Amino acid sequence: MRSDLDNIVSDEMQKHYWADLQRFVQDERAIASVYPDDADVLNSLNITPLTQTRVVILGQDPYHGPGQAHGLAFSVRRGVKIPPSLANIFKELTDDIGIETPTHGCLEHWAQQGVLLLNSTLTVQAGRAGSHSGHGWETFTDTIIAALGDSQRPIVFVLWGNSARQKRNLIKGRQHTVIESAHPSPLSAYRGFFGSRPFSAINRALIASGSDAIDWRIN
């Protein structure tokens, strides 16, 4: 039997705002570099189907430097320098559960275990953080968050920073766990991200709901 979650993405793609959004992104690509590449924009949903999502880690928008964004929030491909926010995530990962600091920043192993690494905005113009916000991506991703928030299956939602925490009202079910803290950015990590121990908290919540823990190792 198909779940309602199976249809969310395809249903949204039939709506008028989606066509307008895609025209906007293509017009942007015609005049500037836009990240990630077209083929990678929906990587988070392709690697972590909604029906298999157990954890949602919500980012704001993709990295806006060359070669960084590949469709997974906070992640970069192997061989790409680890960005500062991800370096802070790895520092907390080591402090929290003692995992050796990863040597690369590709988080696909997390995604393959049901960790949806979803940005609120899925494209960005090179060098201009937030440049594609307010053009329709939030409608799409809010629908996804709300659908997962309505799911009867317990899900752990991780909201780092004020932008992510504003999505708290989309998560309705009491069966879910919501973990909130400051953003891992160097500008805010010392204001409550460091020491928040999110990775052990996620695994405790998963185990309590009868699910397997996430293997956070990525090397």
PDB file of C-alpha atoms in Angstrom:
ATOM      1  CA  MET A   1       0.000   0.000   0.000  1.00  0.00           C
ATOM      2  CA  ARG A   2       1.309   3.425  -0.954  1.00  0.00           C
ATOM      3  CA  SER A   3       1.626   6.055   1.738  1.00  0.00           C
ATOM      4  CA  ASP A   4       0.338   9.596   1.279  1.00  0.00           C
ATOM      5  CA  LEU A   5       3.980  10.629   1.575  1.00  0.00           C
ATOM      6  CA  ASP A   6       4.686   8.898  -1.743  1.00  0.00           C
ATOM      7  CA  ASN A   7       2.660  11.523  -3.568  1.00  0.00           C
ATOM      8  CA  ILE A   8       3.731  14.748  -1.873  1.00  0.00           C
ATOM      9  CA  VAL A   9       6.605  15.664  -4.192  1.00  0.00           C
ATOM     10  CA  SER A  10       4.832  14.767  -7.422  1.00  0.00           C
ATOM     11  CA  ASP A  11       1.663  16.568  -6.311  1.00  0.00           C
ATOM     12  CA  GLU A  12       3.591  19.756  -5.546  1.00  0.00           C
ATOM     13  CA  MET A  13       5.258  19.629  -8.954  1.00  0.00           C
ATOM     14  CA  GLN A  14       1.837  19.896 -10.609  1.00  0.00           C
ATOM     15  CA  LYS A  15       1.015  23.189  -8.910  1.00  0.00           C
ATOM     16  CA  HIS A  16       1.244  26.604 -10.506  1.00  0.00           C
ATOM     17  CA  TYR A  17       3.889  27.929  -8.110  1.00  0.00           C
ATOM     18  CA  TRP A  18       6.247  25.087  -9.070  1.00  0.00           C
ATOM     19  CA  ALA A  19       6.238  26.085 -12.743  1.00  0.00           C
ATOM     20  CA  ASP A  20       6.904  29.718 -11.772  1.00  0.00           C
ATOM     21  CA  LEU A  21       9.718  28.609  -9.457  1.00  0.00           C
ATOM     22  CA  GLN A  22      11.400  26.517 -12.129  1.00  0.00           C
ATOM     23  CA  ARG A  23      11.225  29.389 -14.619  1.00  0.00           C
ATOM     24  CA  PHE A  24      12.834  31.661 -12.042  1.00  0.00           C
ATOM     25  CA  VAL A  25      15.687  29.199 -11.411  1.00  0.00           C
ATOM     26  CA  GLN A  26      16.326  28.674 -15.127  1.00  0.00           C
ATOM     27  CA  ASP A  27      16.315  32.431 -15.741  1.00  0.00           C
ATOM     28  CA  GLU A  28      18.865  32.775 -12.941  1.00  0.00           C
ATOM     29  CA  ARG A  29      21.034  30.050 -14.458  1.00  0.00           C
ATOM     30  CA  ALA A  30      21.017  31.979 -17.747  1.00  0.00           C
ATOM     31  CA  ILE A  31      22.651  35.032 -16.172  1.00  0.00           C
ATOM     32  CA  ALA A  32      24.734  33.667 -13.282  1.00  0.00           C
ATOM     33  CA  SER A  33      26.111  30.540 -11.661  1.00  0.00           C
ATOM     34  CA  VAL A  34      23.462  28.801  -9.551  1.00  0.00           C
ATOM     35  CA  TYR A  35      24.156  26.021  -7.060  1.00  0.00           C
ATOM     36  CA  PRO A  36      23.693  23.119  -6.939  1.00  0.00           C
ATOM     37  CA  ASP A  37      23.580  21.782 -10.498  1.00  0.00           C
ATOM     38  CA  ASP A  38      20.121  20.987 -11.854  1.00  0.00           C
ATOM     39  CA  ALA A  39      20.709  17.250 -11.458  1.00  0.00           C
ATOM     40  CA  ASP A  40      21.498  17.651  -7.745  1.00  0.00           C
ATOM     41  CA  VAL A  41      18.732  20.004  -6.605  1.00  0.00           C
ATOM     42  CA  LEU A  42      16.474  17.227  -5.268  1.00  0.00           C
ATOM     43  CA  ASN A  43      19.254  14.933  -4.033  1.00  0.00           C
ATOM     44  CA  SER A  44      18.029  15.033  -0.435  1.00  0.00           C
ATOM     45  CA  LEU A  45      14.624  13.647  -1.434  1.00  0.00           C
ATOM     46  CA  ASN A  46      16.067  11.174  -3.926  1.00  0.00           C
ATOM     47  CA  ILE A  47      18.512   9.657  -1.437  1.00  0.00           C
ATOM     48  CA  THR A  48      16.119   9.813   1.531  1.00  0.00           C
ATOM     49  CA  PRO A  49      12.544   9.114   0.382  1.00  0.00           C
ATOM     50  CA  LEU A  50       9.917  10.597   2.672  1.00  0.00           C
ATOM     51  CA  THR A  51       8.542   7.153   3.449  1.00  0.00           C
ATOM     52  CA  GLN A  52      11.967   6.164   4.805  1.00  0.00           C
ATOM     53  CA  THR A  53      12.740   9.405   6.653  1.00  0.00           C
ATOM     54  CA  ARG A  54      13.488   8.895  10.345  1.00  0.00           C
ATOM     55  CA  VAL A  55      15.357  12.121  11.084  1.00  0.00           C
ATOM     56  CA  VAL A  56      15.066  15.579   9.514  1.00  0.00           C
ATOM     57  CA  ILE A  57      18.007  17.981   9.803  1.00  0.00           C
ATOM     58  CA  LEU A  58      16.874  21.311   8.424  1.00  0.00           C
ATOM     59  CA  GLY A  59      19.224  23.815   6.814  1.00  0.00           C
ATOM     60  CA  GLN A  60      18.531  27.242   5.350  1.00  0.00           C
ATOM     61  CA  ASP A  61      19.906  27.353   1.790  1.00  0.00           C
ATOM     62  CA  PRO A  62      22.728  25.684  -0.148  1.00  0.00           C
ATOM     63  CA  TYR A  63      26.379  26.619   0.103  1.00  0.00           C
ATOM     64  CA  HIS A  64      27.012  29.429  -2.380  1.00  0.00           C
ATOM     65  CA  GLY A  65      30.663  28.718  -3.231  1.00  0.00           C
ATOM     66  CA  PRO A  66      31.879  26.823  -6.322  1.00  0.00           C
ATOM     67  CA  GLY A  67      31.749  23.038  -6.029  1.00  0.00           C
ATOM     68  CA  GLN A  68      30.213  22.993  -2.562  1.00  0.00           C
ATOM     69  CA  ALA A  69      26.465  22.358  -2.770  1.00  0.00           C
ATOM     70  CA  HIS A  70      25.250  18.983  -3.982  1.00  0.00           C
ATOM     71  CA  GLY A  71      21.682  18.855  -2.716  1.00  0.00           C
ATOM     72  CA  LEU A  72      22.181  17.698   0.879  1.00  0.00           C
ATOM     73  CA  ALA A  73      22.016  20.325   3.626  1.00  0.00           C
ATOM     74  CA  PHE A  74      25.413  20.940   5.290  1.00  0.00           C
ATOM     75  CA  SER A  75      27.124  18.338   3.062  1.00  0.00           C
ATOM     76  CA  VAL A  76      29.895  18.708   0.482  1.00  0.00           C
ATOM     77  CA  ARG A  77      31.296  16.062  -1.811  1.00  0.00           C
ATOM     78  CA  ARG A  78      34.543  14.231  -1.076  1.00  0.00           C
ATOM     79  CA  GLY A  79      37.567  16.323  -1.964  1.00  0.00           C
ATOM     80  CA  VAL A  80      35.824  19.632  -1.239  1.00  0.00           C
ATOM     81  CA  LYS A  81      37.135  21.658   1.704  1.00  0.00           C
ATOM     82  CA  ILE A  82      34.896  21.220   4.756  1.00  0.00           C
ATOM     83  CA  PRO A  83      32.974  24.484   5.339  1.00  0.00           C
ATOM     84  CA  PRO A  84      33.066  26.122   8.793  1.00  0.00           C
ATOM     85  CA  SER A  85      29.514  25.150   9.816  1.00  0.00           C
ATOM     86  CA  LEU A  86      30.165  21.518   8.932  1.00  0.00           C
ATOM     87  CA  ALA A  87      33.495  21.617  10.767  1.00  0.00           C
ATOM     88  CA  ASN A  88      31.584  22.729  13.871  1.00  0.00           C
ATOM     89  CA  ILE A  89      29.045  19.930  13.357  1.00  0.00           C
ATOM     90  CA  PHE A  90      31.926  17.459  13.253  1.00  0.00           C
ATOM     91  CA  LYS A  91      33.452  18.978  16.393  1.00  0.00           C
ATOM     92  CA  GLU A  92      30.183  18.490  18.251  1.00  0.00           C
ATOM     93  CA  LEU A  93      29.878  14.976  16.802  1.00  0.00           C
ATOM     94  CA  THR A  94      33.257  14.078  18.292  1.00  0.00           C
ATOM     95  CA  ASP A  95      32.515  15.737  21.638  1.00  0.00           C
ATOM     96  CA  ASP A  96      29.057  14.153  21.808  1.00  0.00           C
ATOM     97  CA  ILE A  97      29.663  10.519  20.893  1.00  0.00           C
ATOM     98  CA  GLY A  98      33.424  10.242  20.500  1.00  0.00           C
ATOM     99  CA  ILE A  99      33.527   9.587  16.771  1.00  0.00           C
ATOM    100  CA  GLU A 100      36.829  10.421  15.132  1.00  0.00           C
ATOM    101  CA  THR A 101      36.672  13.683  13.181  1.00  0.00           C
ATOM    102  CA  PRO A 102      35.726  12.824   9.581  1.00  0.00           C
ATOM    103  CA  THR A 103      38.265  13.486   6.839  1.00  0.00           C
ATOM    104  CA  HIS A 104      35.662  14.553   4.274  1.00  0.00           C
ATOM    105  CA  GLY A 105      32.315  16.317   4.355  1.00  0.00           C
ATOM    106  CA  CYS A 106      30.042  14.055   2.320  1.00  0.00           C
ATOM    107  CA  LEU A 107      27.018  13.115   4.456  1.00  0.00           C
ATOM    108  CA  GLU A 108      25.438  10.618   2.073  1.00  0.00           C
ATOM    109  CA  HIS A 109      25.934   7.818   4.604  1.00  0.00           C
ATOM    110  CA  TRP A 110      23.628   9.675   6.979  1.00  0.00           C
ATOM    111  CA  ALA A 111      21.078  10.279   4.216  1.00  0.00           C
ATOM    112  CA  GLN A 112      21.076   6.618   3.224  1.00  0.00           C
ATOM    113  CA  GLN A 113      20.039   5.697   6.781  1.00  0.00           C
ATOM    114  CA  GLY A 114      16.950   7.898   6.723  1.00  0.00           C
ATOM    115  CA  VAL A 115      18.389  11.281   7.724  1.00  0.00           C
ATOM    116  CA  LEU A 116      16.713  13.846   5.454  1.00  0.00           C
ATOM    117  CA  LEU A 117      19.196  16.710   5.012  1.00  0.00           C
ATOM    118  CA  LEU A 118      16.741  19.309   3.757  1.00  0.00           C
ATOM    119  CA  ASN A 119      17.375  22.971   3.079  1.00  0.00           C
ATOM    120  CA  SER A 120      14.422  25.371   3.201  1.00  0.00           C
ATOM    121  CA  THR A 121      15.584  26.853  -0.113  1.00  0.00           C
ATOM    122  CA  LEU A 122      17.057  24.412  -2.614  1.00  0.00           C
ATOM    123  CA  THR A 123      19.017  26.726  -4.941  1.00  0.00           C
ATOM    124  CA  VAL A 124      21.172  29.829  -4.548  1.00  0.00           C
ATOM    125  CA  GLN A 125      23.041  32.236  -6.804  1.00  0.00           C
ATOM    126  CA  ALA A 126      26.829  32.059  -6.519  1.00  0.00           C
ATOM    127  CA  GLY A 127      28.193  34.249  -3.762  1.00  0.00           C
ATOM    128  CA  ARG A 128      24.763  35.501  -2.659  1.00  0.00           C
ATOM    129  CA  ALA A 129      23.467  33.664   0.387  1.00  0.00           C
ATOM    130  CA  GLY A 130      19.668  33.698   0.565  1.00  0.00           C
ATOM    131  CA  SER A 131      19.302  34.997  -2.986  1.00  0.00           C
ATOM    132  CA  HIS A 132      16.636  32.424  -3.940  1.00  0.00           C
ATOM    133  CA  SER A 133      14.537  32.697  -0.808  1.00  0.00           C
ATOM    134  CA  GLY A 134      10.992  33.954  -1.247  1.00  0.00           C
ATOM    135  CA  HIS A 135      10.536  32.544  -4.757  1.00  0.00           C
ATOM    136  CA  GLY A 136       8.629  29.351  -3.951  1.00  0.00           C
ATOM    137  CA  TRP A 137      11.088  26.887  -2.490  1.00  0.00           C
ATOM    138  CA  GLU A 138       9.753  27.505   1.017  1.00  0.00           C
ATOM    139  CA  THR A 139       6.245  26.565  -0.141  1.00  0.00           C
ATOM    140  CA  PHE A 140       7.633  23.259  -1.389  1.00  0.00           C
ATOM    141  CA  THR A 141       9.799  22.439   1.616  1.00  0.00           C
ATOM    142  CA  ASP A 142       7.218  23.624   4.163  1.00  0.00           C
ATOM    143  CA  THR A 143       4.752  21.193   2.581  1.00  0.00           C
ATOM    144  CA  ILE A 144       7.280  18.386   3.018  1.00  0.00           C
ATOM    145  CA  ILE A 145       7.991  19.298   6.644  1.00  0.00           C
ATOM    146  CA  ALA A 146       4.279  19.565   7.410  1.00  0.00           C
ATOM    147  CA  ALA A 147       3.559  16.200   5.785  1.00  0.00           C
ATOM    148  CA  LEU A 148       6.281  14.536   7.849  1.00  0.00           C
ATOM    149  CA  GLY A 149       4.997  16.393  10.904  1.00  0.00           C
ATOM    150  CA  ASP A 150       1.558  14.880  10.301  1.00  0.00           C
ATOM    151  CA  SER A 151       2.959  11.381   9.866  1.00  0.00           C
ATOM    152  CA  GLN A 152       1.950   8.826  12.482  1.00  0.00           C
ATOM    153  CA  ARG A 153       5.458   7.370  12.390  1.00  0.00           C
ATOM    154  CA  PRO A 154       7.765   8.970  15.015  1.00  0.00           C
ATOM    155  CA  ILE A 155      10.353  11.240  13.402  1.00  0.00           C
ATOM    156  CA  VAL A 156      13.157  13.280  14.986  1.00  0.00           C
ATOM    157  CA  PHE A 157      13.301  16.884  13.757  1.00  0.00           C
ATOM    158  CA  VAL A 158      16.540  18.815  14.272  1.00  0.00           C
ATOM    159  CA  LEU A 159      16.184  22.599  14.108  1.00  0.00           C
ATOM    160  CA  TRP A 160      19.474  24.498  14.259  1.00  0.00           C
ATOM    161  CA  GLY A 161      19.201  28.279  14.316  1.00  0.00           C
ATOM    162  CA  ASN A 162      16.339  30.758  14.190  1.00  0.00           C
ATOM    163  CA  SER A 163      15.384  30.104  10.571  1.00  0.00           C
ATOM    164  CA  ALA A 164      14.926  26.377  11.197  1.00  0.00           C
ATOM    165  CA  ARG A 165      13.197  26.940  14.536  1.00  0.00           C
ATOM    166  CA  GLN A 166      10.525  28.995  12.787  1.00  0.00           C
ATOM    167  CA  LYS A 167       9.350  25.714  11.221  1.00  0.00           C
ATOM    168  CA  ARG A 168       8.447  24.304  14.652  1.00  0.00           C
ATOM    169  CA  ASN A 169       4.753  25.036  14.144  1.00  0.00           C
ATOM    170  CA  LEU A 170       4.667  22.723  11.106  1.00  0.00           C
ATOM    171  CA  ILE A 171       5.410  19.698  13.310  1.00  0.00           C
ATOM    172  CA  LYS A 172       2.083  18.699  14.826  1.00  0.00           C
ATOM    173  CA  GLY A 173       2.328  15.143  16.109  1.00  0.00           C
ATOM    174  CA  ARG A 174       3.203  14.521  19.755  1.00  0.00           C
ATOM    175  CA  GLN A 175       4.865  11.280  18.700  1.00  0.00           C
ATOM    176  CA  HIS A 176       7.711  13.277  17.161  1.00  0.00           C
ATOM    177  CA  THR A 177      10.847  14.547  18.881  1.00  0.00           C
ATOM    178  CA  VAL A 178      12.071  18.077  18.188  1.00  0.00           C
ATOM    179  CA  ILE A 179      15.679  19.005  18.993  1.00  0.00           C
ATOM    180  CA  GLU A 180      16.496  22.721  18.873  1.00  0.00           C
ATOM    181  CA  SER A 181      19.678  24.715  19.396  1.00  0.00           C
ATOM    182  CA  ALA A 182      21.756  27.542  17.989  1.00  0.00           C
ATOM    183  CA  HIS A 183      23.077  27.161  14.448  1.00  0.00           C
ATOM    184  CA  PRO A 184      26.512  25.534  13.955  1.00  0.00           C
ATOM    185  CA  SER A 185      27.758  28.598  12.074  1.00  0.00           C
ATOM    186  CA  PRO A 186      30.921  30.152  13.564  1.00  0.00           C
ATOM    187  CA  LEU A 187      28.763  33.222  14.310  1.00  0.00           C
ATOM    188  CA  SER A 188      26.489  31.302  16.660  1.00  0.00           C
ATOM    189  CA  ALA A 189      27.948  27.895  17.523  1.00  0.00           C
ATOM    190  CA  TYR A 190      29.221  29.120  20.889  1.00  0.00           C
ATOM    191  CA  ARG A 191      25.750  30.399  21.794  1.00  0.00           C
ATOM    192  CA  GLY A 192      24.302  26.955  22.382  1.00  0.00           C
ATOM    193  CA  PHE A 193      25.227  24.599  19.565  1.00  0.00           C
ATOM    194  CA  PHE A 194      28.440  23.401  21.162  1.00  0.00           C
ATOM    195  CA  GLY A 195      27.515  21.170  24.068  1.00  0.00           C
ATOM    196  CA  SER A 196      23.967  20.512  22.819  1.00  0.00           C
ATOM    197  CA  ARG A 197      24.810  16.839  22.096  1.00  0.00           C
ATOM    198  CA  PRO A 198      22.246  16.388  19.296  1.00  0.00           C
ATOM    199  CA  PHE A 199      23.576  13.123  17.891  1.00  0.00           C
ATOM    200  CA  SER A 200      23.190  11.115  21.088  1.00  0.00           C
ATOM    201  CA  ALA A 201      19.788  12.750  21.640  1.00  0.00           C
ATOM    202  CA  ILE A 202      18.649  11.699  18.159  1.00  0.00           C
ATOM    203  CA  ASN A 203      19.701   8.118  18.756  1.00  0.00           C
ATOM    204  CA  ARG A 204      18.004   7.977  22.144  1.00  0.00           C
ATOM    205  CA  ALA A 205      14.764   9.173  20.578  1.00  0.00           C
ATOM    206  CA  LEU A 206      15.007   6.658  17.740  1.00  0.00           C
ATOM    207  CA  ILE A 207      15.658   3.758  20.072  1.00  0.00           C
ATOM    208  CA  ALA A 208      12.824   4.847  22.374  1.00  0.00           C
ATOM    209  CA  SER A 209      10.442   4.737  19.412  1.00  0.00           C
ATOM    210  CA  GLY A 210      11.595   1.259  18.383  1.00  0.00           C
ATOM    211  CA  SER A 211      13.858   2.344  15.531  1.00  0.00           C
ATOM    212  CA  ASP A 212      17.545   1.667  14.970  1.00  0.00           C
ATOM    213  CA  ALA A 213      20.153   4.252  15.943  1.00  0.00           C
ATOM    214  CA  ILE A 214      21.984   6.174  13.234  1.00  0.00           C
ATOM    215  CA  ASP A 215      25.589   5.208  12.553  1.00  0.00           C
ATOM    216  CA  TRP A 216      27.087   8.700  12.445  1.00  0.00           C
ATOM    217  CA  ARG A 217      30.483   7.574  11.138  1.00  0.00           C
ATOM    218  CA  ILE A 218      31.141   8.755   7.586  1.00  0.00           C
ATOM    219  CA  ASN A 219      34.773   7.869   6.838  1.00  0.00           C
TER     220      ASN A 219
END
